[in-house]
Amino acid sequence: EYGDQDSKQLNQIQKEQEEIDLDKLREIYKNDLELLYGSDQNYSHRNLYMQTEFFNKIGSGTPVCPHSRPINIIDIRVSTKEHFITQHILNGGLPALLKGIPETGNWRALQRWTPIDNLLHYYGHMPIKVTEVRPIHGMGRSYQVRIPLSLYKEYADKNTADSPCYGFEYNFGDSRFNLLNDYKIPEYFCEDFFDFDAQTRSFYPNNKHLIIGGLRTGTNLHFDPKGTSAWNTLLLGRKKWAIFPPGTNMEYVKSIGSRTNQSGTAPGGPVGYWWQDVAPIIGPGTGMIEVIQEAGDTIFIPAGWWHCVLNLDFSMAITQNVLLPQSLPFCWKQIKKDWPNFSRYCEINAQHLLVGIDLEAINRELSTSSCTKCCSGAQIGGGQEEEEDAALLEFHLTQLQ
């Protein structure tokens, strides 16, 4: 056995070795680090990194908006999958925070992704995508900046940006393949309509993401694309979420502070600005939900629900988008409207999975709506669609009572 002095010497040797490794990594990834630190996302107009009181308030659990509601909490160790489907997926769904998923699934991530020392021990040399840089001439694909996790952690600790670069990794090849063995898809979300065959899967191929970010990183208000719901399990750190019911008419969209009524993350400033400027003044009637996600928690976002996220600590999560079969009656009309070729393929080849959907009624409605717009010159997002949005929002608000 080693004595105290021997242990100190071994720790010192290990520390020096790690520093040498970091120096080597910095040299190898020199060009990518220059792109990362020089990214135009790294602007600082408000010096959020100095606003300790603001982040303490956000992370205290006290609602930022006086009209927001808490999220439904489900402990899967004492609840059932059937109960969850009935209460949170059917009829358009309701968001939920699920507890116990990594523990009941015996996830290896509980040992490898947390605490931070374990994460860096197992995956410190693993490159992750942290930003993209467009070509100077504006033509061609953006360059994906990938750096080792240990260097990203260093960046997260040192940068003072209001909107630091955020790690979103969808490519699980190379050394990242091992991550797939660290978690299991929860049984609640194993069924994905896109998994029917290679053709449907190709419609949404990159549906899982490793998400890694430091304090002040996050995503602006958005809803997920192609009718998908999403689950997000956090293993390290804390996240602050704001969630809103579906709706795409511009009056509603503006009332919750979004810049677009389309799916996908809207362009905008740092997500921290939304929490400072918009969240405190959102009025009643929006159905806003606020929740802090702790390590081990899983957030479920049903199809169409708006959400934005602010990281309160250095965090790491796994998330996946799925087209749940139980949600198809709610979202198939929109899928058919936006992607007619895909929906036509599914209605021919996977009709047995569309049981419970009145396809003829949807076809008639879309056909009538199209004819009406052609004759009247109406614009998308007006008239009937706004009335439907209002009715949908009212329905979800009654479910939140």
GROMACS .gro file of C-alpha atoms in nm:
model
  401
    1GLU     CA    1   0.000   0.000   0.000
    2TYR     CA    2   0.109   0.354  -0.067
    3GLY     CA    3   0.161   0.601   0.214
    4ASP     CA    4   0.026   0.957   0.208
    5GLN     CA    5   0.343   1.093   0.047
    6ASP     CA    6   0.341   0.827  -0.222
    7SER     CA    7  -0.026   0.900  -0.293
    8LYS     CA    8   0.048   1.272  -0.329
    9GLN     CA    9   0.331   1.197  -0.570
   10LEU     CA   10   0.110   0.968  -0.778
   11ASN     CA   11  -0.164   1.231  -0.790
   12GLN     CA   12   0.090   1.492  -0.896
   13ILE     CA   13   0.225   1.267  -1.172
   14GLN     CA   14  -0.129   1.197  -1.293
   15LYS     CA   15  -0.210   1.570  -1.291
   16GLU     CA   16   0.106   1.653  -1.488
   17GLN     CA   17   0.024   1.378  -1.738
   18GLU     CA   18  -0.326   1.521  -1.787
   19GLU     CA   19  -0.179   1.868  -1.843
   20ILE     CA   20   0.061   1.727  -2.101
   21ASP     CA   21  -0.231   1.553  -2.274
   22LEU     CA   22  -0.427   1.880  -2.281
   23ASP     CA   23  -0.131   2.063  -2.430
   24LYS     CA   24  -0.111   1.801  -2.703
   25LEU     CA   25  -0.482   1.828  -2.769
   26ARG     CA   26  -0.462   2.206  -2.787
   27GLU     CA   27  -0.192   2.178  -3.051
   28ILE     CA   28  -0.379   1.913  -3.251
   29TYR     CA   29  -0.705   2.111  -3.245
   30LYS     CA   30  -0.548   2.455  -3.273
   31ASN     CA   31  -0.742   2.559  -3.584
   32ASP     CA   32  -1.076   2.441  -3.446
   33LEU     CA   33  -1.014   2.618  -3.116
   34GLU     CA   34  -0.946   2.941  -3.301
   35LEU     CA   35  -1.276   2.904  -3.483
   36LEU     CA   36  -1.455   2.826  -3.158
   37TYR     CA   37  -1.319   3.119  -2.961
   38GLY     CA   38  -1.367   3.351  -3.258
   39SER     CA   39  -1.722   3.243  -3.333
   40ASP     CA   40  -1.967   3.526  -3.391
   41GLN     CA   41  -2.200   3.360  -3.138
   42ASN     CA   42  -1.963   3.467  -2.866
   43TYR     CA   43  -2.088   3.824  -2.831
   44SER     CA   44  -2.144   3.978  -2.488
   45HIS     CA   45  -2.374   4.279  -2.471
   46ARG     CA   46  -2.496   4.234  -2.113
   47ASN     CA   47  -2.210   4.052  -1.941
   48LEU     CA   48  -2.440   3.775  -1.821
   49TYR     CA   49  -2.140   3.594  -1.675
   50MET     CA   50  -2.126   3.864  -1.407
   51GLN     CA   51  -2.499   3.846  -1.321
   52THR     CA   52  -2.479   3.592  -1.040
   53GLU     CA   53  -2.797   3.716  -0.876
   54PHE     CA   54  -2.997   3.663  -1.195
   55PHE     CA   55  -2.884   3.301  -1.233
   56ASN     CA   56  -2.934   3.232  -0.863
   57LYS     CA   57  -3.294   3.351  -0.899
   58ILE     CA   58  -3.351   3.147  -1.215
   59GLY     CA   59  -3.216   2.836  -1.041
   60SER     CA   60  -3.394   2.888  -0.710
   61GLY     CA   61  -3.714   2.718  -0.817
   62THR     CA   62  -3.915   3.040  -0.783
   63PRO     CA   63  -4.117   3.096  -1.102
   64VAL     CA   64  -3.986   3.371  -1.327
   65CYS     CA   65  -4.335   3.428  -1.469
   66PRO     CA   66  -4.613   3.489  -1.214
   67HIS     CA   67  -4.865   3.314  -1.441
   68SER     CA   68  -4.669   2.994  -1.509
   69ARG     CA   69  -4.766   2.648  -1.388
   70PRO     CA   70  -4.562   2.355  -1.253
   71ILE     CA   71  -4.506   2.047  -1.465
   72ASN     CA   72  -4.664   1.708  -1.392
   73ILE     CA   73  -4.414   1.480  -1.217
   74ILE     CA   74  -4.424   1.103  -1.264
   75ASP     CA   75  -4.208   0.852  -1.079
   76ILE     CA   76  -4.194   0.551  -1.311
   77ARG     CA   77  -4.110   0.327  -1.016
   78VAL     CA   78  -4.465   0.368  -0.885
   79SER     CA   79  -4.654   0.445  -1.206
   80THR     CA   80  -4.730   0.250  -1.524
   81LYS     CA   81  -4.658   0.299  -1.893
   82GLU     CA   82  -5.031   0.277  -1.968
   83HIS     CA   83  -5.105   0.562  -1.727
   84PHE     CA   84  -4.838   0.776  -1.889
   85ILE     CA   85  -4.969   0.712  -2.241
   86THR     CA   86  -5.325   0.797  -2.137
   87GLN     CA   87  -5.236   1.112  -1.948
   88HIS     CA   88  -4.945   1.251  -2.148
   89ILE     CA   89  -4.944   1.122  -2.508
   90LEU     CA   90  -5.304   1.075  -2.619
   91ASN     CA   91  -5.521   1.374  -2.719
   92GLY     CA   92  -5.227   1.590  -2.813
   93GLY     CA   93  -5.026   1.514  -2.502
   94LEU     CA   94  -4.908   1.698  -2.194
   95PRO     CA   95  -4.548   1.760  -2.086
   96ALA     CA   96  -4.413   1.565  -1.791
   97LEU     CA   97  -4.103   1.522  -1.580
   98LEU     CA   98  -4.022   1.155  -1.526
   99LYS     CA   99  -3.809   1.034  -1.239
  100GLY     CA  100  -3.627   0.702  -1.215
  101ILE     CA  101  -3.550   0.628  -1.580
  102PRO     CA  102  -3.167   0.597  -1.558
  103GLU     CA  103  -3.189   0.409  -1.228
  104THR     CA  104  -3.451   0.153  -1.335
  105GLY     CA  105  -3.272   0.108  -1.668
  106ASN     CA  106  -2.938   0.056  -1.492
  107TRP     CA  107  -2.770   0.305  -1.723
  108ARG     CA  108  -2.392   0.289  -1.739
  109ALA     CA  109  -2.403   0.667  -1.784
  110LEU     CA  110  -2.471   0.698  -1.411
  111GLN     CA  111  -2.108   0.600  -1.356
  112ARG     CA  112  -1.948   0.740  -1.672
  113TRP     CA  113  -2.122   1.075  -1.728
  114THR     CA  114  -2.127   1.195  -1.370
  115PRO     CA  115  -1.960   1.344  -1.176
  116ILE     CA  116  -1.757   1.561  -1.412
  117ASP     CA  117  -1.428   1.389  -1.321
  118ASN     CA  118  -1.570   1.056  -1.436
  119LEU     CA  119  -1.698   1.210  -1.757
  120LEU     CA  120  -1.357   1.354  -1.843
  121HIS     CA  121  -1.183   1.030  -1.744
  122TYR     CA  122  -1.390   0.820  -1.984
  123TYR     CA  123  -1.457   1.072  -2.262
  124GLY     CA  124  -1.220   1.365  -2.220
  125HIS     CA  125  -1.047   1.293  -2.555
  126MET     CA  126  -1.376   1.238  -2.742
  127PRO     CA  127  -1.442   1.509  -3.005
  128ILE     CA  128  -1.788   1.665  -3.002
  129LYS     CA  129  -1.953   1.913  -3.237
  130VAL     CA  130  -1.970   2.255  -3.070
  131THR     CA  131  -2.052   2.493  -3.356
  132GLU     CA  132  -2.058   2.538  -3.732
  133VAL     CA  133  -1.875   2.801  -3.938
  134ARG     CA  134  -2.013   2.908  -4.272
  135PRO     CA  135  -1.776   2.948  -4.568
  136ILE     CA  136  -1.656   3.305  -4.613
  137HIS     CA  137  -1.791   3.313  -4.969
  138GLY     CA  138  -2.128   3.183  -4.848
  139MET     CA  139  -2.127   2.880  -5.078
  140GLY     CA  140  -2.115   2.513  -4.981
  141ARG     CA  141  -2.160   2.338  -4.651
  142SER     CA  142  -2.072   2.482  -4.314
  143TYR     CA  143  -1.761   2.350  -4.142
  144GLN     CA  144  -1.846   2.151  -3.831
  145VAL     CA  145  -1.614   2.242  -3.545
  146ARG     CA  146  -1.540   1.942  -3.325
  147ILE     CA  147  -1.305   1.948  -3.026
  148PRO     CA  148  -1.237   1.701  -2.742
  149LEU     CA  149  -1.475   1.718  -2.450
  150SER     CA  150  -1.196   1.819  -2.211
  151LEU     CA  151  -1.116   2.124  -2.428
  152TYR     CA  152  -1.483   2.215  -2.449
  153LYS     CA  153  -1.507   2.199  -2.069
  154GLU     CA  154  -1.209   2.434  -2.056
  155TYR     CA  155  -1.386   2.669  -2.299
  156ALA     CA  156  -1.708   2.654  -2.096
  157ASP     CA  157  -1.522   2.751  -1.779
  158LYS     CA  158  -1.326   3.037  -1.937
  159ASN     CA  159  -1.555   3.211  -2.186
  160THR     CA  160  -1.756   3.519  -2.089
  161ALA     CA  161  -2.004   3.515  -2.378
  162ASP     CA  162  -2.374   3.579  -2.328
  163SER     CA  163  -2.437   3.301  -2.581
  164PRO     CA  164  -2.155   3.047  -2.559
  165CYS     CA  165  -2.125   2.771  -2.816
  166TYR     CA  166  -2.334   2.468  -2.731
  167GLY     CA  167  -2.243   2.106  -2.799
  168PHE     CA  168  -2.503   1.924  -3.010
  169GLU     CA  169  -2.365   1.594  -3.137
  170TYR     CA  170  -2.573   1.375  -3.368
  171ASN     CA  171  -2.289   1.164  -3.512
  172PHE     CA  172  -2.229   0.858  -3.296
  173GLY     CA  173  -1.951   0.715  -3.510
  174ASP     CA  174  -1.587   0.668  -3.414
  175SER     CA  175  -1.514   0.706  -3.041
  176ARG     CA  176  -1.865   0.837  -2.978
  177PHE     CA  177  -2.014   0.497  -3.055
  178ASN     CA  178  -1.947   0.385  -2.697
  179LEU     CA  179  -2.197   0.643  -2.574
  180LEU     CA  180  -2.479   0.436  -2.719
  181ASN     CA  181  -2.399   0.161  -2.470
  182ASP     CA  182  -2.426   0.402  -2.177
  183TYR     CA  183  -2.803   0.445  -2.191
  184LYS     CA  184  -3.119   0.266  -2.297
  185ILE     CA  185  -3.418   0.412  -2.476
  186PRO     CA  186  -3.692   0.427  -2.209
  187GLU     CA  187  -3.972   0.177  -2.268
  188TYR     CA  188  -4.215   0.470  -2.282
  189PHE     CA  189  -4.054   0.591  -2.605
  190CYS     CA  190  -3.934   0.274  -2.778
  191GLU     CA  191  -4.199   0.286  -3.053
  192ASP     CA  192  -4.111   0.528  -3.331
  193PHE     CA  193  -4.322   0.541  -3.647
  194PHE     CA  194  -4.012   0.645  -3.843
  195ASP     CA  195  -3.859   0.304  -3.766
  196PHE     CA  196  -4.115   0.131  -3.990
  197ASP     CA  197  -3.860   0.085  -4.269
  198ALA     CA  198  -3.548   0.241  -4.420
  199GLN     CA  199  -3.756   0.486  -4.625
  200THR     CA  200  -3.942   0.629  -4.326
  201ARG     CA  201  -3.624   0.635  -4.115
  202SER     CA  202  -3.447   0.834  -4.386
  203PHE     CA  203  -3.713   1.102  -4.347
  204TYR     CA  204  -3.568   1.180  -4.002
  205PRO     CA  205  -3.228   1.007  -3.978
  206ASN     CA  206  -3.047   1.212  -3.710
  207ASN     CA  207  -3.302   1.185  -3.432
  208LYS     CA  208  -3.073   1.144  -3.130
  209HIS     CA  209  -2.835   1.402  -2.987
  210LEU     CA  210  -2.578   1.424  -2.713
  211ILE     CA  211  -2.617   1.771  -2.564
  212ILE     CA  212  -2.332   1.930  -2.369
  213GLY     CA  213  -2.320   2.289  -2.253
  214GLY     CA  214  -2.191   2.523  -1.989
  215LEU     CA  215  -2.367   2.797  -1.793
  216ARG     CA  216  -2.565   3.039  -2.018
  217THR     CA  217  -2.591   2.795  -2.310
  218GLY     CA  218  -2.931   2.677  -2.426
  219THR     CA  219  -3.189   2.682  -2.704
  220ASN     CA  220  -3.434   2.953  -2.799
  221LEU     CA  221  -3.808   2.897  -2.810
  222HIS     CA  222  -3.909   2.637  -3.070
  223PHE     CA  223  -4.116   2.325  -3.130
  224ASP     CA  224  -3.972   2.006  -3.273
  225PRO     CA  225  -4.005   1.919  -3.642
  226LYS     CA  226  -4.202   1.659  -3.838
  227GLY     CA  227  -4.462   1.584  -3.573
  228THR     CA  228  -4.208   1.447  -3.328
  229SER     CA  229  -4.220   1.439  -2.953
  230ALA     CA  230  -3.895   1.441  -2.757
  231TRP     CA  231  -3.751   1.298  -2.439
  232ASN     CA  232  -3.446   1.447  -2.272
  233THR     CA  233  -3.260   1.275  -1.986
  234LEU     CA  234  -3.010   1.486  -1.794
  235LEU     CA  235  -2.715   1.311  -1.631
  236LEU     CA  236  -2.505   1.608  -1.527
  237GLY     CA  237  -2.594   1.962  -1.420
  238ARG     CA  238  -2.929   2.146  -1.419
  239LYS     CA  239  -3.154   2.298  -1.688
  240LYS     CA  240  -3.432   2.556  -1.670
  241TRP     CA  241  -3.724   2.491  -1.906
  242ALA     CA  242  -4.017   2.699  -2.027
  243ILE     CA  243  -4.289   2.506  -2.212
  244PHE     CA  244  -4.602   2.630  -2.395
  245PRO     CA  245  -4.899   2.455  -2.562
  246PRO     CA  246  -4.913   2.422  -2.941
  247GLY     CA  247  -5.019   2.715  -3.156
  248THR     CA  248  -4.885   2.882  -3.470
  249ASN     CA  249  -5.098   3.189  -3.527
  250MET     CA  250  -4.874   3.492  -3.503
  251GLU     CA  251  -5.063   3.665  -3.223
  252TYR     CA  252  -5.001   3.368  -2.994
  253VAL     CA  253  -4.645   3.322  -3.117
  254LYS     CA  254  -4.563   3.685  -3.038
  255SER     CA  255  -4.727   3.660  -2.696
  256ILE     CA  256  -4.476   3.393  -2.591
  257GLY     CA  257  -4.180   3.573  -2.742
  258SER     CA  258  -4.096   3.360  -3.046
  259ARG     CA  259  -3.973   3.509  -3.373
  260THR     CA  260  -4.120   3.241  -3.596
  261ASN     CA  261  -4.423   3.013  -3.616
  262GLN     CA  262  -4.225   2.738  -3.792
  263SER     CA  263  -4.070   2.428  -3.635
  264GLY     CA  264  -3.702   2.428  -3.551
  265THR     CA  265  -3.504   2.667  -3.335
  266ALA     CA  266  -3.560   3.030  -3.428
  267PRO     CA  267  -3.266   3.259  -3.491
  268GLY     CA  268  -3.225   3.506  -3.212
  269GLY     CA  269  -3.005   3.640  -2.940
  270PRO     CA  270  -2.883   3.459  -2.630
  271VAL     CA  271  -3.150   3.250  -2.461
  272GLY     CA  272  -3.068   3.426  -2.134
  273TYR     CA  273  -3.212   3.748  -2.280
  274TRP     CA  274  -3.551   3.578  -2.326
  275TRP     CA  275  -3.553   3.485  -1.959
  276GLN     CA  276  -3.469   3.844  -1.865
  277ASP     CA  277  -3.691   4.033  -2.108
  278VAL     CA  278  -3.986   3.811  -2.199
  279ALA     CA  279  -4.053   3.545  -1.936
  280PRO     CA  280  -4.130   3.786  -1.647
  281ILE     CA  281  -4.400   3.972  -1.846
  282ILE     CA  282  -4.580   3.685  -2.019
  283GLY     CA  283  -4.946   3.727  -1.940
  284PRO     CA  284  -5.210   3.478  -1.825
  285GLY     CA  285  -5.372   3.246  -2.074
  286THR     CA  286  -5.059   3.114  -2.247
  287GLY     CA  287  -5.042   2.793  -2.043
  288MET     CA  288  -4.672   2.846  -1.967
  289ILE     CA  289  -4.499   2.574  -1.768
  290GLU     CA  290  -4.172   2.632  -1.579
  291VAL     CA  291  -3.951   2.356  -1.443
  292ILE     CA  292  -3.595   2.296  -1.331
  293GLN     CA  293  -3.456   1.966  -1.454
  294GLU     CA  294  -3.211   1.805  -1.212
  295ALA     CA  295  -2.958   1.533  -1.292
  296GLY     CA  296  -3.145   1.205  -1.337
  297ASP     CA  297  -3.469   1.371  -1.453
  298THR     CA  298  -3.627   1.310  -1.792
  299ILE     CA  299  -3.838   1.579  -1.958
  300PHE     CA  300  -4.106   1.472  -2.208
  301ILE     CA  301  -4.217   1.728  -2.469
  302PRO     CA  302  -4.522   1.624  -2.676
  303ALA     CA  303  -4.550   1.704  -3.046
  304GLY     CA  304  -4.614   2.069  -3.120
  305TRP     CA  305  -4.532   2.205  -2.775
  306TRP     CA  306  -4.303   2.509  -2.766
  307HIS     CA  307  -4.002   2.500  -2.535
  308CYS     CA  308  -3.677   2.677  -2.457
  309VAL     CA  309  -3.392   2.569  -2.229
  310LEU     CA  310  -3.124   2.750  -2.030
  311ASN     CA  311  -2.836   2.557  -1.875
  312LEU     CA  312  -2.769   2.654  -1.514
  313ASP     CA  313  -2.450   2.448  -1.479
  314PHE     CA  314  -2.216   2.253  -1.701
  315SER     CA  315  -2.455   1.984  -1.818
  316MET     CA  316  -2.474   1.671  -2.030
  317ALA     CA  317  -2.790   1.506  -2.156
  318ILE     CA  318  -2.912   1.259  -2.413
  319THR     CA  319  -3.222   1.344  -2.614
  320GLN     CA  320  -3.418   1.176  -2.888
  321ASN     CA  321  -3.703   1.279  -3.116
  322VAL     CA  322  -3.969   1.016  -3.185
  323LEU     CA  323  -4.293   1.003  -3.379
  324LEU     CA  324  -4.499   0.813  -3.125
  325PRO     CA  325  -4.774   0.598  -3.279
  326GLN     CA  326  -5.020   0.719  -3.015
  327SER     CA  327  -4.965   1.080  -3.124
  328LEU     CA  328  -5.037   1.019  -3.494
  329PRO     CA  329  -5.408   1.114  -3.474
  330PHE     CA  330  -5.301   1.450  -3.338
  331CYS     CA  331  -5.022   1.532  -3.582
  332TRP     CA  332  -5.097   1.339  -3.904
  333LYS     CA  333  -5.297   1.619  -4.061
  334GLN     CA  334  -5.001   1.856  -4.030
  335ILE     CA  335  -4.757   1.593  -4.155
  336LYS     CA  336  -4.978   1.526  -4.457
  337LYS     CA  337  -5.007   1.897  -4.528
  338ASP     CA  338  -4.634   1.970  -4.501
  339TRP     CA  339  -4.492   1.648  -4.650
  340PRO     CA  340  -4.749   1.501  -4.892
  341ASN     CA  341  -4.506   1.260  -5.060
  342PHE     CA  342  -4.398   1.111  -4.729
  343SER     CA  343  -4.754   1.079  -4.602
  344ARG     CA  344  -4.864   0.922  -4.931
  345TYR     CA  345  -4.588   0.661  -4.902
  346CYS     CA  346  -4.693   0.580  -4.544
  347GLU     CA  347  -5.063   0.556  -4.627
  348ILE     CA  348  -4.981   0.300  -4.897
  349ASN     CA  349  -4.714   0.095  -4.719
  350ALA     CA  350  -4.785   0.144  -4.347
  351GLN     CA  351  -5.160   0.186  -4.341
  352HIS     CA  352  -5.192  -0.073  -4.065
  353LEU     CA  353  -5.003   0.167  -3.836
  354LEU     CA  354  -5.244   0.451  -3.908
  355VAL     CA  355  -5.543   0.284  -3.745
  356GLY     CA  356  -5.763   0.536  -3.567
  357ILE     CA  357  -5.691   0.817  -3.814
  358ASP     CA  358  -5.976   0.924  -4.042
  359LEU     CA  359  -5.762   0.964  -4.352
  360GLU     CA  360  -6.060   1.038  -4.576
  361ALA     CA  361  -6.176   1.320  -4.352
  362ILE     CA  362  -5.826   1.469  -4.344
  363ASN     CA  363  -5.802   1.449  -4.723
  364ARG     CA  364  -6.137   1.624  -4.764
  365GLU     CA  365  -6.045   1.893  -4.515
  366LEU     CA  366  -5.707   1.964  -4.673
  367SER     CA  367  -5.860   1.963  -5.020
  368THR     CA  368  -6.134   2.206  -4.914
  369SER     CA  369  -5.887   2.429  -4.734
  370SER     CA  370  -5.660   2.437  -5.040
  371CYS     CA  371  -5.948   2.527  -5.272
  372THR     CA  372  -6.069   2.799  -5.035
  373LYS     CA  373  -5.725   2.960  -5.019
  374CYS     CA  374  -5.680   2.944  -5.395
  375CYS     CA  375  -6.016   3.116  -5.451
  376SER     CA  376  -5.981   3.378  -5.177
  377GLY     CA  377  -5.608   3.443  -5.197
  378ALA     CA  378  -5.584   3.383  -4.821
  379GLN     CA  379  -5.238   3.350  -4.673
  380ILE     CA  380  -5.115   3.056  -4.472
  381GLY     CA  381  -5.158   3.119  -4.101
  382GLY     CA  382  -5.481   3.316  -4.126
  383GLY     CA  383  -5.855   3.256  -4.099
  384GLN     CA  384  -5.947   2.893  -4.036
  385GLU     CA  385  -5.597   2.797  -3.920
  386GLU     CA  386  -5.597   3.069  -3.654
  387GLU     CA  387  -5.939   2.953  -3.533
  388GLU     CA  388  -5.808   2.596  -3.513
  389ASP     CA  389  -5.501   2.716  -3.320
  390ALA     CA  390  -5.722   2.905  -3.076
  391ALA     CA  391  -5.941   2.598  -3.020
  392LEU     CA  392  -5.632   2.377  -2.973
  393LEU     CA  393  -5.481   2.619  -2.721
  394GLU     CA  394  -5.809   2.637  -2.528
  395PHE     CA  395  -5.821   2.256  -2.515
  396HIS     CA  396  -5.468   2.230  -2.376
  397LEU     CA  397  -5.535   2.501  -2.118
  398THR     CA  398  -5.832   2.300  -1.989
  399GLN     CA  399  -5.602   1.998  -1.954
  400LEU     CA  400  -5.361   2.206  -1.747
  401GLN     CA  401  -5.631   2.309  -1.499
   0.00000   0.00000   0.00000
